[in-house]
Coordinates of C-alpha atoms in Angstrom, one line a residue:
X1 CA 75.2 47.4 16.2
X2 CA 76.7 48.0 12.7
X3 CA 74.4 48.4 9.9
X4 CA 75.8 46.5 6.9
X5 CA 74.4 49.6 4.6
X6 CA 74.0 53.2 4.9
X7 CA 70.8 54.8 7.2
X8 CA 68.8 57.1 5.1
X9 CA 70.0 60.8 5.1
X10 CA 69.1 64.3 4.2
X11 CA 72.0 64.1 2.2
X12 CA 70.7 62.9 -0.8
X13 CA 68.8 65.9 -2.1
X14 CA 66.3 64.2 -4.0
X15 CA 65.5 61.8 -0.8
X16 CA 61.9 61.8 1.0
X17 CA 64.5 62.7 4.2
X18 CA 65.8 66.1 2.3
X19 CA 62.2 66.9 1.8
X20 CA 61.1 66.4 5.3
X21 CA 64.1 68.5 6.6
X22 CA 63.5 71.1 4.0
X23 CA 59.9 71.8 4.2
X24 CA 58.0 69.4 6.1
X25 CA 59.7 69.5 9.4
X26 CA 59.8 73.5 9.9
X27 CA 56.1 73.6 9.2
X28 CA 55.6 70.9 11.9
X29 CA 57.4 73.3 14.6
X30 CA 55.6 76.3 13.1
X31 CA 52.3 74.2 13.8
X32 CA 53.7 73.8 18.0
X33 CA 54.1 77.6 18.1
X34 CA 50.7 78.1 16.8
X35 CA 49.2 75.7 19.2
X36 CA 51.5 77.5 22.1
X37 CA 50.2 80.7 21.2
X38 CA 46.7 79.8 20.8
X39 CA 46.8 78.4 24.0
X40 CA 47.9 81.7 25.6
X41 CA 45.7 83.5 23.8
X42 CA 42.8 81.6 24.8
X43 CA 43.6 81.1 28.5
X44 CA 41.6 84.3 29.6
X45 CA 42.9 83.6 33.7
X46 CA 46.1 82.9 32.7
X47 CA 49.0 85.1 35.1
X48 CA 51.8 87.2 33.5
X49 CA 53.6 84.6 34.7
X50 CA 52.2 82.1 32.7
X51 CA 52.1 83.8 29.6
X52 CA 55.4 84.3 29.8
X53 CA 56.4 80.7 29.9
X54 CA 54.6 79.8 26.8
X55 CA 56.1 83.4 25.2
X56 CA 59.5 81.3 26.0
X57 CA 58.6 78.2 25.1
X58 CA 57.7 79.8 21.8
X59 CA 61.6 81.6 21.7
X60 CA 63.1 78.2 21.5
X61 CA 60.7 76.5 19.0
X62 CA 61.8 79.9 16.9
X63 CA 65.7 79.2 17.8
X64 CA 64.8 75.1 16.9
X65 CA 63.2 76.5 13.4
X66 CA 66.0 78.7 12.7
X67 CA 68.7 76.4 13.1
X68 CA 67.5 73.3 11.1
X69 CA 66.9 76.0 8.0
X70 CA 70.4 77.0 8.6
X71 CA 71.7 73.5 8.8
X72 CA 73.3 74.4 12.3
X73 CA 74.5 71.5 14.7
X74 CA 72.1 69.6 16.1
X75 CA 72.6 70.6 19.8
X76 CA 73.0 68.9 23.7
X77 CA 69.3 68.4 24.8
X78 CA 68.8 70.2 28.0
X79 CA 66.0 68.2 29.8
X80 CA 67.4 67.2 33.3
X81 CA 63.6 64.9 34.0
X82 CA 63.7 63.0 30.7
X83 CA 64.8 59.7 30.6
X84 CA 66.4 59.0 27.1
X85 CA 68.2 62.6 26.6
X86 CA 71.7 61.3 28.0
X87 CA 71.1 58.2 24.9
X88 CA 70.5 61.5 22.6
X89 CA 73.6 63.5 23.6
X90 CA 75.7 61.2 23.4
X91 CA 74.7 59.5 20.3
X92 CA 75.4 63.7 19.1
X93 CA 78.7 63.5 20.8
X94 CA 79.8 61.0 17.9
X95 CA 78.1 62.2 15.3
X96 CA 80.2 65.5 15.4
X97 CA 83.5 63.3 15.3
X98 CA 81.7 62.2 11.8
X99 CA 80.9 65.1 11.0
X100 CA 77.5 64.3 10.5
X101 CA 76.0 66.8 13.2
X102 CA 73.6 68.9 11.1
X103 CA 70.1 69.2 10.0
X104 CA 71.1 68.1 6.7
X105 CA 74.0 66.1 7.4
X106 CA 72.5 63.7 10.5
X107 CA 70.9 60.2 9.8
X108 CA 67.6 61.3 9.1
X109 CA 65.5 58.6 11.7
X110 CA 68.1 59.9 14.8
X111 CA 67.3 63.7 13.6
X112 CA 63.8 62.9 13.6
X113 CA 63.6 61.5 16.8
X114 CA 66.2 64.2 18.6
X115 CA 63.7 67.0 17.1
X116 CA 60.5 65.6 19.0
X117 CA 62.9 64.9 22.3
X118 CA 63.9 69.0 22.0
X119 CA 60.4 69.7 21.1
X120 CA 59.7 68.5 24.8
X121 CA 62.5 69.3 26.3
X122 CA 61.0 72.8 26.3
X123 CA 57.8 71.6 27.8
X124 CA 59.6 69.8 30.6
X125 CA 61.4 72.6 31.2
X126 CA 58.6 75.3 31.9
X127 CA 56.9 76.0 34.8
X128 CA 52.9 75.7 33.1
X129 CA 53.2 73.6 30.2
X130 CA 55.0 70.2 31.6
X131 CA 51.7 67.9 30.5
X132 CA 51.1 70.1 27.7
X133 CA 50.7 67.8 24.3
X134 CA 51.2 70.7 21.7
X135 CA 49.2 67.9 19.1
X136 CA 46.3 67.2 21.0
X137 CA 44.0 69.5 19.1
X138 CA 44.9 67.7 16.0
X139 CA 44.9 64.8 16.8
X140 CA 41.0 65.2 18.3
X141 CA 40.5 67.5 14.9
X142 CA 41.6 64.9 12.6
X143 CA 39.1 62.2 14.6
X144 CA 36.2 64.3 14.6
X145 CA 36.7 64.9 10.6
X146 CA 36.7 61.1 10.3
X147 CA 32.8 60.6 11.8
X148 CA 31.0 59.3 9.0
X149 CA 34.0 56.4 8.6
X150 CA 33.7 55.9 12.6
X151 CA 29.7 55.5 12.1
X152 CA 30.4 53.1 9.3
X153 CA 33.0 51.0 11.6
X154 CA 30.9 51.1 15.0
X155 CA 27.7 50.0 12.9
X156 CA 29.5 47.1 11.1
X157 CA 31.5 45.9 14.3
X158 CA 28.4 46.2 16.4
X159 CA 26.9 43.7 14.1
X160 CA 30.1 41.5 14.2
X161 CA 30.1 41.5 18.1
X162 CA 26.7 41.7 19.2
X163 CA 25.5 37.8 20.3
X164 CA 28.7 36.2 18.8
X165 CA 29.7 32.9 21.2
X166 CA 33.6 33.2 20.9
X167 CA 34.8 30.8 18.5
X168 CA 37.1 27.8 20.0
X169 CA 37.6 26.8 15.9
X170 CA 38.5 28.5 12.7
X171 CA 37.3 28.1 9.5
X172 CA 37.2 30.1 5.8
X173 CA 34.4 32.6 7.6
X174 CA 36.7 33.2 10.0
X175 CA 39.8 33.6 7.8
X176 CA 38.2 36.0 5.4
X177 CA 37.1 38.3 8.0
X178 CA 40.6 38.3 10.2
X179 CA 41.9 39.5 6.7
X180 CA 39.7 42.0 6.2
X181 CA 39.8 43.4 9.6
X182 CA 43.6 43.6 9.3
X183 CA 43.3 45.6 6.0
X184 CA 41.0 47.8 7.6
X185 CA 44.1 48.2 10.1
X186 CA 46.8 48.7 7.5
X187 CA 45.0 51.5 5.3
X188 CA 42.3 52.4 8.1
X189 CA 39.9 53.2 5.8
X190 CA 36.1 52.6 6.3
X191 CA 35.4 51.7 2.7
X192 CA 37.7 48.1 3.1
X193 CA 34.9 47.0 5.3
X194 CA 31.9 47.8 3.6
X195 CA 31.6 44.4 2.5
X196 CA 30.5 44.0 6.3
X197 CA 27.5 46.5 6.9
X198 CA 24.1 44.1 6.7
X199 CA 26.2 41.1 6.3
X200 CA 24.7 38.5 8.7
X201 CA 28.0 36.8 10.4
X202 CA 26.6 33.3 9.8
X203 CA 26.0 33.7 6.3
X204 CA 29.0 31.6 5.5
X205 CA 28.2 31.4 1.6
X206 CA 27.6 35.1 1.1
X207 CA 31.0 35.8 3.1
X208 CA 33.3 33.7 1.2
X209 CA 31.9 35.1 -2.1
X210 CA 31.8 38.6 -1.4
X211 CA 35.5 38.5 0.9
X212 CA 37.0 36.5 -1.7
X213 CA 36.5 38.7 -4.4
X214 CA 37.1 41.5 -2.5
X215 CA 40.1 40.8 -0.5
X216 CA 41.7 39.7 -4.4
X217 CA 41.2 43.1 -5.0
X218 CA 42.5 45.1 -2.4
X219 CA 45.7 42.7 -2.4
X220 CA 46.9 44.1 -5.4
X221 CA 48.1 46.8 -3.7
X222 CA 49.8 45.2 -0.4
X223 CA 53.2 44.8 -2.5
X224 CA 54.6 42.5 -0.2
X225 CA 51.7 40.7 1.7
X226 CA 53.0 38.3 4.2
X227 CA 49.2 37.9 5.5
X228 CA 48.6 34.2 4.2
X229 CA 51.9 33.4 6.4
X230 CA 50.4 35.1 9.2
X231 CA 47.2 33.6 8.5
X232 CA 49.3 30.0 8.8
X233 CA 50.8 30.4 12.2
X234 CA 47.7 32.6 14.2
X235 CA 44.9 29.8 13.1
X236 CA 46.6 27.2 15.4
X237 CA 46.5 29.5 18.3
X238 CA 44.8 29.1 21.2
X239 CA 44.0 31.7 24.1
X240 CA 47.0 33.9 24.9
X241 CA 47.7 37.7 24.5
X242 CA 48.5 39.6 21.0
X243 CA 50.3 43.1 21.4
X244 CA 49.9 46.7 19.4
X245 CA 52.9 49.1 18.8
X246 CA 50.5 51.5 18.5
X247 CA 51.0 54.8 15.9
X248 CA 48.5 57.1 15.4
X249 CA 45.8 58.2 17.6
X250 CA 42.7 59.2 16.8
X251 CA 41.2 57.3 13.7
X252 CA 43.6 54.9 13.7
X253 CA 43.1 53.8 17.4
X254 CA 39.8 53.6 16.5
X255 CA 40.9 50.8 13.7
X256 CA 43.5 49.2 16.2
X257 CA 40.7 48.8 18.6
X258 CA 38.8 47.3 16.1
X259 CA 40.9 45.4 15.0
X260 CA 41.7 44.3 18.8
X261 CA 37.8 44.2 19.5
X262 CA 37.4 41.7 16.7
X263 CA 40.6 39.0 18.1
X264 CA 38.8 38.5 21.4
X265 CA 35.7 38.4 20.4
X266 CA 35.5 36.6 17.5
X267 CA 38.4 34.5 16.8
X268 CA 40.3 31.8 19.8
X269 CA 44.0 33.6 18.8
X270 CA 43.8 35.9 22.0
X271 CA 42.4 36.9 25.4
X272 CA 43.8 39.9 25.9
X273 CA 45.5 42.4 24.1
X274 CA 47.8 44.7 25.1
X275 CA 48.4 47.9 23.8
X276 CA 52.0 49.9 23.6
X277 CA 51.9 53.7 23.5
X278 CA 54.9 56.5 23.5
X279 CA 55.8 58.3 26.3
X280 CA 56.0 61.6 24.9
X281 CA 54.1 63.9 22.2
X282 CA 55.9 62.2 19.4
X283 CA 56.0 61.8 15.6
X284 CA 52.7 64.7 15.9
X285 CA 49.8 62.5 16.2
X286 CA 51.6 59.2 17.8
X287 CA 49.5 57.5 20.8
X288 CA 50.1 58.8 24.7
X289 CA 48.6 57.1 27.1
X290 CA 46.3 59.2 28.4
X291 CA 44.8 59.1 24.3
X292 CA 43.4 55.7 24.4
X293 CA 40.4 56.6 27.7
X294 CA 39.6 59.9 26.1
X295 CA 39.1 58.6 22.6
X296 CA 36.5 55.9 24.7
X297 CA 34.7 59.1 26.4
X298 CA 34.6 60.6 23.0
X299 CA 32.7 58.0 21.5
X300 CA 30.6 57.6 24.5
X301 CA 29.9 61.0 24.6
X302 CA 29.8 61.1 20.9
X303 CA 26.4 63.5 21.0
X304 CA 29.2 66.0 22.7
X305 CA 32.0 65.3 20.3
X306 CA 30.4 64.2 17.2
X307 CA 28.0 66.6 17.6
X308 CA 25.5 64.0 16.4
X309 CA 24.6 61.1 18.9
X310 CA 25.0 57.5 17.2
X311 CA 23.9 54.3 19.5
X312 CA 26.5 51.8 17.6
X313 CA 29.0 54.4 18.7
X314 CA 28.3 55.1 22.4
X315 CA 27.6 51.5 22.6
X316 CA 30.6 50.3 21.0
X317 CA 32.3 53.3 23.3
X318 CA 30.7 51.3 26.2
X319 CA 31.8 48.3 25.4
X320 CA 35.6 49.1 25.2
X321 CA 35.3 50.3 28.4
X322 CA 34.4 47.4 29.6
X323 CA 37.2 45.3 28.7
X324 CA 39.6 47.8 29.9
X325 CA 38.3 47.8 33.1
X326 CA 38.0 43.8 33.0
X327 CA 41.7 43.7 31.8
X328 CA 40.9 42.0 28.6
X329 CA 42.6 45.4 26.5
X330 CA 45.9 47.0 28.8
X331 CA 47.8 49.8 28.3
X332 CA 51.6 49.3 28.5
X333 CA 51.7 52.4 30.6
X334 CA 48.5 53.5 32.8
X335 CA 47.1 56.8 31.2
X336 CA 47.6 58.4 34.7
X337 CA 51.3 58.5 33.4
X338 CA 52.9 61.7 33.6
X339 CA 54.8 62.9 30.5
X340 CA 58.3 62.5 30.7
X341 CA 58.7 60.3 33.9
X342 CA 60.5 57.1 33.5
X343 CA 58.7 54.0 32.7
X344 CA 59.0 50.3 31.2
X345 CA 58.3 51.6 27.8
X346 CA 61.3 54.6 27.2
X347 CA 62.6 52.7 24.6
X348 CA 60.2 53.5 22.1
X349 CA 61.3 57.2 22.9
X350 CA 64.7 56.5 22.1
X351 CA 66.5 57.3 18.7
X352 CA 67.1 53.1 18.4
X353 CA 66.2 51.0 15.8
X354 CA 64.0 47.9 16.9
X355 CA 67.1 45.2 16.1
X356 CA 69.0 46.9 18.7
X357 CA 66.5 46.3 21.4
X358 CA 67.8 42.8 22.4
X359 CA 71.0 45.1 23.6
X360 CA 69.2 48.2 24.5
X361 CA 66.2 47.0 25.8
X362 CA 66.3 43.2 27.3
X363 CA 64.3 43.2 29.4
X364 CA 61.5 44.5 26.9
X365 CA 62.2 41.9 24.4
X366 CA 61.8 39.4 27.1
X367 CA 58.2 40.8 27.8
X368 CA 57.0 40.3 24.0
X369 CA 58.1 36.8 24.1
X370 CA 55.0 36.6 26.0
X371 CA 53.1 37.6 23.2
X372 CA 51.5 35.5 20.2
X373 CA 52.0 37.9 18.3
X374 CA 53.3 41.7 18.3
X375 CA 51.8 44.0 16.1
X376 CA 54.2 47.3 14.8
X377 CA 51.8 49.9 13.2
X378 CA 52.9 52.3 11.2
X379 CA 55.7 54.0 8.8
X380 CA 57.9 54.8 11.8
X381 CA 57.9 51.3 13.6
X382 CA 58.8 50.0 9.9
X383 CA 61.6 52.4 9.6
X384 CA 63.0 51.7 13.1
X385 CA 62.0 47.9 12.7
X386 CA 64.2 47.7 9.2
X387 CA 66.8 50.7 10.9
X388 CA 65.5 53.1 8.1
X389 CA 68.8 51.5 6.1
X390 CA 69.1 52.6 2.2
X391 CA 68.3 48.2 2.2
X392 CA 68.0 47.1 -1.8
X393 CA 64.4 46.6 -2.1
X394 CA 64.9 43.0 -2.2
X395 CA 66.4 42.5 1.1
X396 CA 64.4 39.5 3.2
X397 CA 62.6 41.6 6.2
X398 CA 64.6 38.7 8.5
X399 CA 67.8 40.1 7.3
X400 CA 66.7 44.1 8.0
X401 CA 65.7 42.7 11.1
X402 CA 68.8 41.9 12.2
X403 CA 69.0 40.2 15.7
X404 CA 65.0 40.8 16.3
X405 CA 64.2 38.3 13.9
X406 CA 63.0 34.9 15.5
X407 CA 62.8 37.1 18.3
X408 CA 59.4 37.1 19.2
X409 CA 56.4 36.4 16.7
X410 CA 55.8 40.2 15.1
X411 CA 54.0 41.6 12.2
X412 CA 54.5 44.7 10.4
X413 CA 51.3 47.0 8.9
X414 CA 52.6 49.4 6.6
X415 CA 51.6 52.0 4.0
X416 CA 54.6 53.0 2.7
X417 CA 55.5 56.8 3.1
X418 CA 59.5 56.5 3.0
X419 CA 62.0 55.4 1.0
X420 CA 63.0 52.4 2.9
X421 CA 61.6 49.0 1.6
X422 CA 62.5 46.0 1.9
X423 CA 61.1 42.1 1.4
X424 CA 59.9 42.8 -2.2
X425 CA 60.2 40.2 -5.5
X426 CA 62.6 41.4 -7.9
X427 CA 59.5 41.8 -10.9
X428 CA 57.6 44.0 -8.3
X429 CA 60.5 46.2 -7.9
X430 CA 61.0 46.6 -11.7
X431 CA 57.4 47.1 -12.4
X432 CA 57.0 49.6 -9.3
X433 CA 59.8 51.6 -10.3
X434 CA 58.6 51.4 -13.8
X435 CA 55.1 52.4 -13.0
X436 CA 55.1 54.2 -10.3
X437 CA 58.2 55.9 -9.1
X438 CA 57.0 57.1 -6.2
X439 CA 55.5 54.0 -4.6
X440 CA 57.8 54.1 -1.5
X441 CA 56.3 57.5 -0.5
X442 CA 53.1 57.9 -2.1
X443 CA 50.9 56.4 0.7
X444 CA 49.2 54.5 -2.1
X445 CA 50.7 51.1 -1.8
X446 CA 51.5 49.0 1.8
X447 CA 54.0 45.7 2.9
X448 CA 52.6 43.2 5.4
X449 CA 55.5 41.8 6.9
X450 CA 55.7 38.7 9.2
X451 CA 58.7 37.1 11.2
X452 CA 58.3 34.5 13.7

């Protein structure tokens, strides 16, 4: 597929993709060596032998880091198991006719993705370490640090859930509370659904005054908010699946489950939901499958984890549980997957952008038809949705999209943390730009998109 404009590149020195290059991707490998060592350090039984795979492992990060600061050729992935490294190699084959084969030289969303496939080609490789995710302890570090928030959430949803009759209807109560759950997806932050703790769900009057006002608010910073649209096609929906390209683990599981808690329990759109994880430790804190049952036994054994036992939590813990085992929430791939053996969901693994799926993937795009809805969280999923293209701002999504538009029904949460936009009105581009230059990076402004 031929973009009609430029991907985004370390090229341009004053680029968000110069800075990651620069700065932000050595200190990420620098974090894996740390996390290598530690581990070594801390195994007390561990053989010579053993120690001296992670000592190697930790050469080659060292090589990796020395060679992207040097703007050396990006080189052939040695991973014999993986699935997708042939897709990488080759893709590095053509770049060097280009001459666009270095650190600072290669597309920045294909260098991005080749670094995380070399990270674990050195994992695959070892003896010790093959199902070794070098970002676990972050990822559970980064949850823990978010308890009070989870408290909040568990205690709100738990009054949401608890003796609700699934609704067969929709009407403004229901609107103003999908809305606000969805927000609470996009910026998973606690303080968006505050508006919920002590809020009796019946208390239709209260609920429309109070979400109103508050959702006006909180709009102001969704620069391109394609919820009302959303909001136009889900209400007729009856029954049926919705799906989650999941991102982060940790807290924001935590909000897609909520979020996913909420659709089957309290609005008709969906039965079942089903949840789509990466297949590799990717992007740092990106899902695995084996993250979505351990964060449930964390909150279940929240006492253990939390270090403070909360009842909404282990309940709500509980609960989740449940519908996984019922088959009401699915995992794309089981979490007894083992890192780095094939599966139906390698594509998401890939250096691809989402539009070429329907060439790359067919058989995936086939299997989202089935969905009412597919849900991409995330900064990456938008960049790889809209092929992380230097788009002007103005761009329709449908147009970034390519050949996935019309595709399948899909929706896009984003907070925006990289140059590539795309969907906006011409004022809010001048004002944006005007006001705040760095609203395509800052983290401090988000585009809903929607395509059906």
């Amino acid at each position: 597929m031929t973009l009609p404009v430029p991907q985004t590149s370390p090229k341009d020195k004053n680029s968000f993709a110069f800075a990651s290059v620069a700065r932000r991707w050595p200190a990420i490998i620098t974090n894996v060596i740390d996390a290598v060592y530690q581990s070594n350090a801390l195994d007390k039984s561990a053989t010579a032998d053993k120690l001296d795979d992670g000592k190697f492992i930790i050469q080659c990060l060292s090589k990796l880091r020395h060679e992207m600061g040097r703007d050396q050729p990006l080189s052939p992935i040695d991973d014999q198991a993986a699935a997708n490294v042939n897709i990488y190699n080759d893709e590095l084959k053509h770049l060097e006719t280009i001459g666009d084969n270095t650190w600072f030289t290669a597309p920045w969303l294909f260098a991005e993705c080749y670094m995380y496939t070399r990270i674990r080609s050195y994992f695959s490789n070892s003896k010790y370490y093959q199902q070794y995710d070098p970002f676990k302890k972050q990822k559970d570090d980064t949850f823990r640090s978010s308890k009070v928030s989870v408290y909040q959430l568990a205690k709100a949803q738990q009054q949401l859930v608890k003796g609700i009759t699934k609704p067969t209807e929709v009407d403004e109560s229901v609107e103003i509370m999908f809305m606000e759950m969805l927000q609470m997806c996009l910026w998973g932050n606690a303080t968006d659904l505050s508006l919920l703790v002590d809020l009796d769900y019946g208390d239709v009057q209260k609920l429309q005054a109070v979400g109103k006002k508050a959702l006006e608010e909180s709009f102001k910073k969704i620069i391109k908010n394609d919820i009302p649209t959303l909001w136009n096609y889900l209400s007729s929906k009856r029954g049926g699946r919705i799906d989650f390209v999941l991102d982060n683990a940790g807290y924001e599981l935590y909000t897609d489950f909520i979020l996913a808690d909420y659709i089957v329990n309290c609005t008709p759109f969906a039965d079942e939901i089903v949840f789509h994880p990466k297949t590799i430790p990717w992007f740092v804190s990106d899902v695995l499958p084996k993250d979505a049952p351990e964060l449930i036994d964390q909150l279940i054994n929240a006492s253990d984890f939390f270090q403070e036992r909360n009842d909404d939590v282990v309940e709500l813990g509980q609960r989740w549980k449940k519908l996984f085992d019922q088959g009401i929430f699915k995992m794309s791939v089981l979490p007894t997957y083992q890192l780095g053996a094939q599966s139906n969901a390698d594509f998401w693994c890939t250096p691809y952008s989402y539009p070429q799926m329907t060439e790359k993937a067919p058989q995936l795009v086939q299997e989202l038809k089935q969905s009412n809805l597919v849900i991409f969280k995330g900064d990456l999923n938008y960049r790889k949705l809209t092929s992380d293209g230097i788009w002007d701002p103005t761009t329709s999504f449908q147009e970034a999209l390519g050949p996935l538009s019309g595709q399948f029904p899909l929706l896009s949460l984003r907070t925006n943390k990289a140059d590539v936009i795309v969907g906006l009105d011409k004022d809010v581009v001048e004002k944006m730009e005007k006001e705040y230059p760095d609203y395509r990076i800052s983290g401090k402004f988000a585009v809903v998109s929607f395509d059906k």
